mmCIF file of C-alpha atoms in Angstrom:
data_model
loop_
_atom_site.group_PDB
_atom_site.id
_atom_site.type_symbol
_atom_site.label_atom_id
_atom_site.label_comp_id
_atom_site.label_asym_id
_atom_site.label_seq_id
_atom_site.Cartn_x
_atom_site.Cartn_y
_atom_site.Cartn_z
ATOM 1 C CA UNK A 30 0.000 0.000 0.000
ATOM 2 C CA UNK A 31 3.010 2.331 -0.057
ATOM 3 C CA UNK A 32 5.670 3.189 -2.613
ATOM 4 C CA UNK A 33 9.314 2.493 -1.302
ATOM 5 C CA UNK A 34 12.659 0.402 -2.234
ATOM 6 C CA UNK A 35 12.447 -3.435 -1.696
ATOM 7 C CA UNK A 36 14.952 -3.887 1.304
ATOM 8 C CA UNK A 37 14.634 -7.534 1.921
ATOM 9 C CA UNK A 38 12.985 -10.677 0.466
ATOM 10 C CA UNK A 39 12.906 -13.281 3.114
ATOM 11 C CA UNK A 40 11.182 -16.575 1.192
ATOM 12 C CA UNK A 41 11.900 -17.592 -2.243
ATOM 13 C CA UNK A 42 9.831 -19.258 -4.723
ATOM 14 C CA UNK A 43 9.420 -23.329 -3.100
ATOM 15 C CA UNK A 44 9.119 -22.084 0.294
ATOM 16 C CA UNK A 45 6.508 -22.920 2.506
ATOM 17 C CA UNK A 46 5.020 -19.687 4.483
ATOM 18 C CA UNK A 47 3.361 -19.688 8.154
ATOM 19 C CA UNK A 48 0.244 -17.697 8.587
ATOM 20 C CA UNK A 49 1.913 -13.723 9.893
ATOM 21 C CA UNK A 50 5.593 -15.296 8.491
ATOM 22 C CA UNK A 51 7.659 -11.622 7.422
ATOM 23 C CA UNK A 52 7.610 -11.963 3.536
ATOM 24 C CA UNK A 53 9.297 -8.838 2.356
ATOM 25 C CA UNK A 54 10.523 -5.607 4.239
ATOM 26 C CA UNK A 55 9.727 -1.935 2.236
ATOM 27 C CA UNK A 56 11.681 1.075 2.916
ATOM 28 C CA UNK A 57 10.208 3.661 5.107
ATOM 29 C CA UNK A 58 12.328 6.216 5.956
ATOM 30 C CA UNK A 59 9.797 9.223 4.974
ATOM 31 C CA UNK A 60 7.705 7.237 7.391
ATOM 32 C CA UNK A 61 10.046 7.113 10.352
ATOM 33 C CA UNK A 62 10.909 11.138 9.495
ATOM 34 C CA UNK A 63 7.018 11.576 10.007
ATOM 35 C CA UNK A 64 6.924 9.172 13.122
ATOM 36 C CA UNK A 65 9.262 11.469 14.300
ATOM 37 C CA UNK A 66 7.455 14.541 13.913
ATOM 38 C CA UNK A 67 4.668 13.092 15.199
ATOM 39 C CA UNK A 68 6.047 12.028 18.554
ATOM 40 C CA UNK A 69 7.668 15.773 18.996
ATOM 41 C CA UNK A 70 4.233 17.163 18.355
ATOM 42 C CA UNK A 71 2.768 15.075 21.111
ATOM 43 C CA UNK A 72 5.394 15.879 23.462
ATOM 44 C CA UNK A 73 4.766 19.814 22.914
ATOM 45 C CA UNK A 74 1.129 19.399 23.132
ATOM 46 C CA UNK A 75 1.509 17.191 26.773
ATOM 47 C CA UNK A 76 3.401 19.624 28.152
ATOM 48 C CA UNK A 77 1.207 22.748 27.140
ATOM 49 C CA UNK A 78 -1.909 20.668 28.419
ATOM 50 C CA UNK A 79 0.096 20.431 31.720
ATOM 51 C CA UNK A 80 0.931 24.063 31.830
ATOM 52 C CA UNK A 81 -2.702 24.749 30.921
ATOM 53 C CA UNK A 82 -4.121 22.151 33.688
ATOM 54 C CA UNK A 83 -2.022 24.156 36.175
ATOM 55 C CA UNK A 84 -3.516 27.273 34.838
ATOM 56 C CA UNK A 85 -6.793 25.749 35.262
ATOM 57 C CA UNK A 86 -6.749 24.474 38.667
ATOM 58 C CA UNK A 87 -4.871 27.838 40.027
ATOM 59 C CA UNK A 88 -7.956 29.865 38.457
ATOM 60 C CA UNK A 89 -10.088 27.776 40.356
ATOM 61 C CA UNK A 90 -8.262 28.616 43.531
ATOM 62 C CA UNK A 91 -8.319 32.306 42.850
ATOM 63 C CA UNK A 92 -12.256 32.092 41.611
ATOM 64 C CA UNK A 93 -13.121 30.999 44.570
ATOM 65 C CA UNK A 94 -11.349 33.790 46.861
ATOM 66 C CA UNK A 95 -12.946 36.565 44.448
ATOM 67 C CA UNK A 96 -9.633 37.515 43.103
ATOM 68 C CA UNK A 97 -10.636 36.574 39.082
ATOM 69 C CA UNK A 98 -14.164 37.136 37.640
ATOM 70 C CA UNK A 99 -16.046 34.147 36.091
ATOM 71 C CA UNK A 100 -14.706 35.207 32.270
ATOM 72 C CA UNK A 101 -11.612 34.964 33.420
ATOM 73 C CA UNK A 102 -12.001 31.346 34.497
ATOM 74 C CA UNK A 103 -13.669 30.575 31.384
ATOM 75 C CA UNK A 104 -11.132 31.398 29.408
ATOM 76 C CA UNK A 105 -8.679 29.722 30.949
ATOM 77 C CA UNK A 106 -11.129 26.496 30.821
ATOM 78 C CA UNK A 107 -11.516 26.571 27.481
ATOM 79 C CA UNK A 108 -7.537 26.825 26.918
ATOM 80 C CA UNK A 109 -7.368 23.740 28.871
ATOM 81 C CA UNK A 110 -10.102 22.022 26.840
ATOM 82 C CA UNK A 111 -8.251 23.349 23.656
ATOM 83 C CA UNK A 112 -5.059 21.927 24.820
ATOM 84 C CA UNK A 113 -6.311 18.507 25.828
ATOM 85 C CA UNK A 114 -7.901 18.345 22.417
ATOM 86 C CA UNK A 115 -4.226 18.905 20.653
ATOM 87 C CA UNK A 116 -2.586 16.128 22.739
ATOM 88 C CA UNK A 117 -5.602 13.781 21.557
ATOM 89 C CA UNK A 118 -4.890 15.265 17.782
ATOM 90 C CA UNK A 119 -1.365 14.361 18.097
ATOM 91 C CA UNK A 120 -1.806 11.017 18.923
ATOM 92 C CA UNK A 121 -4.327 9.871 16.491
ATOM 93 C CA UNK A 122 -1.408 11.702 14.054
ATOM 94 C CA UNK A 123 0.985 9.053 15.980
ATOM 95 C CA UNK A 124 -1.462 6.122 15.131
ATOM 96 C CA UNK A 125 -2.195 7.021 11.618
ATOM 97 C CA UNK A 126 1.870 6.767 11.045
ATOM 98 C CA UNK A 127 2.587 3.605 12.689
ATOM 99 C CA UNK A 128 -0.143 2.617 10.826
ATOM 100 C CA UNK A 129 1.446 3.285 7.392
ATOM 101 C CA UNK A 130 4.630 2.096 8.918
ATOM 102 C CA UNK A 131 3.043 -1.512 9.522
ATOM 103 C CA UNK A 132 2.818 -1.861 5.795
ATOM 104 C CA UNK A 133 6.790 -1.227 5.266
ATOM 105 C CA UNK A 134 6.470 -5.170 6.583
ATOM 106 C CA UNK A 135 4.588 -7.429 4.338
ATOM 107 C CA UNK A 136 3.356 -10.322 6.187
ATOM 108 C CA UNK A 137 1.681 -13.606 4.779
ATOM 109 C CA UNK A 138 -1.975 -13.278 4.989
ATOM 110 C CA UNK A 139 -2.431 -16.996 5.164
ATOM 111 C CA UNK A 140 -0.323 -20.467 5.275
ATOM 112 C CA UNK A 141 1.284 -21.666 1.762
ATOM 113 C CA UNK A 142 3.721 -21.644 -0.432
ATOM 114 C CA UNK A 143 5.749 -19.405 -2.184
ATOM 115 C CA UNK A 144 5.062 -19.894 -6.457
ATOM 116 C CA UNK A 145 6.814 -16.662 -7.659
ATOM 117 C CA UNK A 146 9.267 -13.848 -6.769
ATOM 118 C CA UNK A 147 8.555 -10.559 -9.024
ATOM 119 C CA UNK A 148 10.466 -8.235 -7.530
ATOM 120 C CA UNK A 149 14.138 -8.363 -6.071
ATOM 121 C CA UNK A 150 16.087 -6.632 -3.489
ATOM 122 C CA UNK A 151 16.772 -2.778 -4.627
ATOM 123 C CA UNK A 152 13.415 -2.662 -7.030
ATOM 124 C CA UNK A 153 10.570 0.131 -6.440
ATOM 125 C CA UNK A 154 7.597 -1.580 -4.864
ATOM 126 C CA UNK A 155 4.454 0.173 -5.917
ATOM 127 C CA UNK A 156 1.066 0.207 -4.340
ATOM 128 C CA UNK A 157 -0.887 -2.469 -6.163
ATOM 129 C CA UNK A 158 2.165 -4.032 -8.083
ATOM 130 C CA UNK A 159 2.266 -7.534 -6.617
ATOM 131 C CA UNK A 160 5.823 -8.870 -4.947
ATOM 132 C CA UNK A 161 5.437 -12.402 -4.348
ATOM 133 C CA UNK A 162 2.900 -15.107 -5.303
ATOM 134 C CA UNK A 163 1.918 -17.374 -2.565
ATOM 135 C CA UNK A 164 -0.410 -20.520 -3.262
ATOM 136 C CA UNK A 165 -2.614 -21.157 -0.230
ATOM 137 C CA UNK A 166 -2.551 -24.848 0.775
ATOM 138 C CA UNK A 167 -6.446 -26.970 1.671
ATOM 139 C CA UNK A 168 -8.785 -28.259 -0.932
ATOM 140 C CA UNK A 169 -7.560 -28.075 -4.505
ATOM 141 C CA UNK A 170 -10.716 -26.854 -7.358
ATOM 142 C CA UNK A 171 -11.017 -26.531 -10.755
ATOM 143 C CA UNK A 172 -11.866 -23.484 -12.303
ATOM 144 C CA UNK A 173 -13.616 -24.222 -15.846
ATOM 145 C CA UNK A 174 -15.887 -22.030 -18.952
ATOM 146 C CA UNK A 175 -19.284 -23.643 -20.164
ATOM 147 C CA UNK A 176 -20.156 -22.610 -23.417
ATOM 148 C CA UNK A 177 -24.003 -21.326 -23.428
ATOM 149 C CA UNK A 178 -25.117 -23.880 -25.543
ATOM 150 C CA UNK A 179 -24.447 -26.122 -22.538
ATOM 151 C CA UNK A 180 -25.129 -24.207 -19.378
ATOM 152 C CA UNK A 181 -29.060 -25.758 -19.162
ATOM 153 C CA UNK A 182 -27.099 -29.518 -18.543
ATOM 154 C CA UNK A 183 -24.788 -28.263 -15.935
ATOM 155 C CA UNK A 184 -26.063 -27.352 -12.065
ATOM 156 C CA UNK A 185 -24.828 -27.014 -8.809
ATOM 157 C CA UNK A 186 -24.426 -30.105 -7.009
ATOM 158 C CA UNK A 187 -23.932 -32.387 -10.660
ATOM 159 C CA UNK A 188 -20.997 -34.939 -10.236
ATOM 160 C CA UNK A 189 -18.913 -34.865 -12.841
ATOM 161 C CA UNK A 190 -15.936 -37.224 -14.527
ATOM 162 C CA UNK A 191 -12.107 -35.430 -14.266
ATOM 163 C CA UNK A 192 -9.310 -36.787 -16.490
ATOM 164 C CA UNK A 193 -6.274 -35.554 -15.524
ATOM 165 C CA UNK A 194 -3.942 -36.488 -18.598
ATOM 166 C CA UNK A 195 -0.472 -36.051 -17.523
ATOM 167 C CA UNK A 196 -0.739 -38.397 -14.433
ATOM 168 C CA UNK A 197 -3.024 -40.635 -16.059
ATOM 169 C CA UNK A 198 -5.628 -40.373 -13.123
ATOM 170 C CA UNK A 199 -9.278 -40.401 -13.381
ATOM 171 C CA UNK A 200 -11.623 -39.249 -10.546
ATOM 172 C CA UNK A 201 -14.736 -37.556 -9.637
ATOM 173 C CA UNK A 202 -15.197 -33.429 -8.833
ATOM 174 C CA UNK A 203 -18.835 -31.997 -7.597
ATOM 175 C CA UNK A 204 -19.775 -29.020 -9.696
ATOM 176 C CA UNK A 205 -19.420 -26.144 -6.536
ATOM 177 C CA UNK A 206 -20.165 -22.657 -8.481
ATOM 178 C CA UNK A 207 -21.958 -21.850 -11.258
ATOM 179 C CA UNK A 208 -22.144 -17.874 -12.349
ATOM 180 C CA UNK A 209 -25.384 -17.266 -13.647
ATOM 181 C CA UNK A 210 -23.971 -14.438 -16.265
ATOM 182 C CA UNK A 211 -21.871 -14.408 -19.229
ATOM 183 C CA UNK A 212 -21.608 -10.777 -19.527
ATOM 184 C CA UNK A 213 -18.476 -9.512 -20.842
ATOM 185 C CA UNK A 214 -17.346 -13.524 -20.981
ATOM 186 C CA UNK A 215 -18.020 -13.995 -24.400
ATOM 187 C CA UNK A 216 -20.915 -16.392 -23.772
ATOM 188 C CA UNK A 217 -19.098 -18.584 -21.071
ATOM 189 C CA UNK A 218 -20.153 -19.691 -17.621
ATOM 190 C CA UNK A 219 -17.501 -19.463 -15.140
ATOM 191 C CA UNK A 220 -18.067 -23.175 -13.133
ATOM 192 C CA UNK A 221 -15.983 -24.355 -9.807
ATOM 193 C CA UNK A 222 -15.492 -28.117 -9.062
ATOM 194 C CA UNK A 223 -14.442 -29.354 -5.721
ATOM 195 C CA UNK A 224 -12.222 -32.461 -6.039
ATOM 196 C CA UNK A 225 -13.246 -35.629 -4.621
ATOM 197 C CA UNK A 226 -9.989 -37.910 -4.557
ATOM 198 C CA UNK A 227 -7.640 -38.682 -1.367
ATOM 199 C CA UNK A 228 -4.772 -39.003 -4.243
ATOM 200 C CA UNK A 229 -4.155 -35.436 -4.069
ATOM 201 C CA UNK A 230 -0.110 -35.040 -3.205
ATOM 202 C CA UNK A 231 0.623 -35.082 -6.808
ATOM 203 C CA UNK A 232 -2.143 -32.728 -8.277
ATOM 204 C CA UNK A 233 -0.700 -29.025 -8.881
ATOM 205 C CA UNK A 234 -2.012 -25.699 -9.614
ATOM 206 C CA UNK A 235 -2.353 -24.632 -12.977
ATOM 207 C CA UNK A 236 -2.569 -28.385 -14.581
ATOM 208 C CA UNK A 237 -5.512 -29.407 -17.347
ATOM 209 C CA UNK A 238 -8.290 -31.780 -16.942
ATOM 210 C CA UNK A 239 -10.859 -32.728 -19.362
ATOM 211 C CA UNK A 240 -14.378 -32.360 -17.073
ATOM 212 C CA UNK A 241 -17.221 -34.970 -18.409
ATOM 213 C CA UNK A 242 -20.900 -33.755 -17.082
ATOM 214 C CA UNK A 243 -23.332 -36.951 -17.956
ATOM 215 C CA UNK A 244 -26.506 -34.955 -19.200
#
């Protein structure tokens, strides 16, 4: 979410990744020069809403032997008020930059494995520019297009047939997801298939099957 140099990759592509695991670490020194900043503007603004809390209570004092009139006090009320409301200012400032500075450490967001590095150490990460792939581990699906002149044979729940060439295995998927629009798809249905097969360890991402719905 911020623009900085790449400092550090800590994973390369093959490793596995823990849930919270430090992926990559972004430079932040404009950050830290504002974290900075930040914390000297809440020290100034503490001590001025001390020295105004003094000023406060010894009004008070000097109210109540007659020796200032009630604007006075006021006045010196609302400083204190206005002061209490700058410290408050200062640190929501404070949180707002350790926020940013969070994202100078990119963090797995769930348990996998790394697929691809596209960026390296001394490149300009970019909000929105991806660094890393990471493929999250579980239940394995296939992702398939059904032409419109088949859509009224296919529904959710339908068992169908998957060939998966290349390891020669055969085995049955449950149709999961079925969009019920084609628009801008060119007249394909975007279907999901959960896979039903405990032979799983040598299925990857990104292979081809050939799905067979009986109609």
């Amino acid at each position: 979410r911020m623009m900085g140099y790449v400092n550090k990759i800590y994973v390369k592509p093959g490793d596995k990744v823990a849930t919270g695991q430090l992926l990559v670490s972004i430079s932040g020194d404009d950050i830290l020069a504002k974290k900075a900043q930040a914390q000297a503007m809440i020290t100034e603004a503490e001590v001025a809403a001390e020295n105004a809390q003094r000023d406060y209570k010894r009004f008070e004092t000097l109210r109540q032997q007659n020796s200032v009139s009630d604007k006075e006090l006021e006045n010196v009320a609302l400083q204190n008020t206005s002061m209490k409301a700058k410290v408050q200012m200062a640190r929501q400032q404070m949180n707002e930059v350790n926020a940013m500075l969070a994202y100078t450490n990119i963090r797995a967001p769930f348990a996998g494995v790394v697929t691809q590095k596209l960026r390296d150490e001394g490149s300009m990460a970019n909000p929105g520019m991806p660094i890393l792939t990471i493929e999250q581990g579980g239940e394995l699906q296939i992702i398939a297009s059904v032409p419109e002149s088949y859509i009224q044979y296919v529904k959710v729940g339908d068992i169908a047939k998957i060939e998966l060439k290349s390891l020669e295995m055969s085995f049955d998927g449950k149709v999961s997801e079925l969009s019920p629009s084609a628009f801008r798809t060119g007249g394909q249905y975007s279907m999901k298939l959960a896979i039903d097969t405990k032979d799983k360890q040598n299925i990857r991402s990104g292979m081809y099957v050939n799905i067979l719905i009986p109609n």
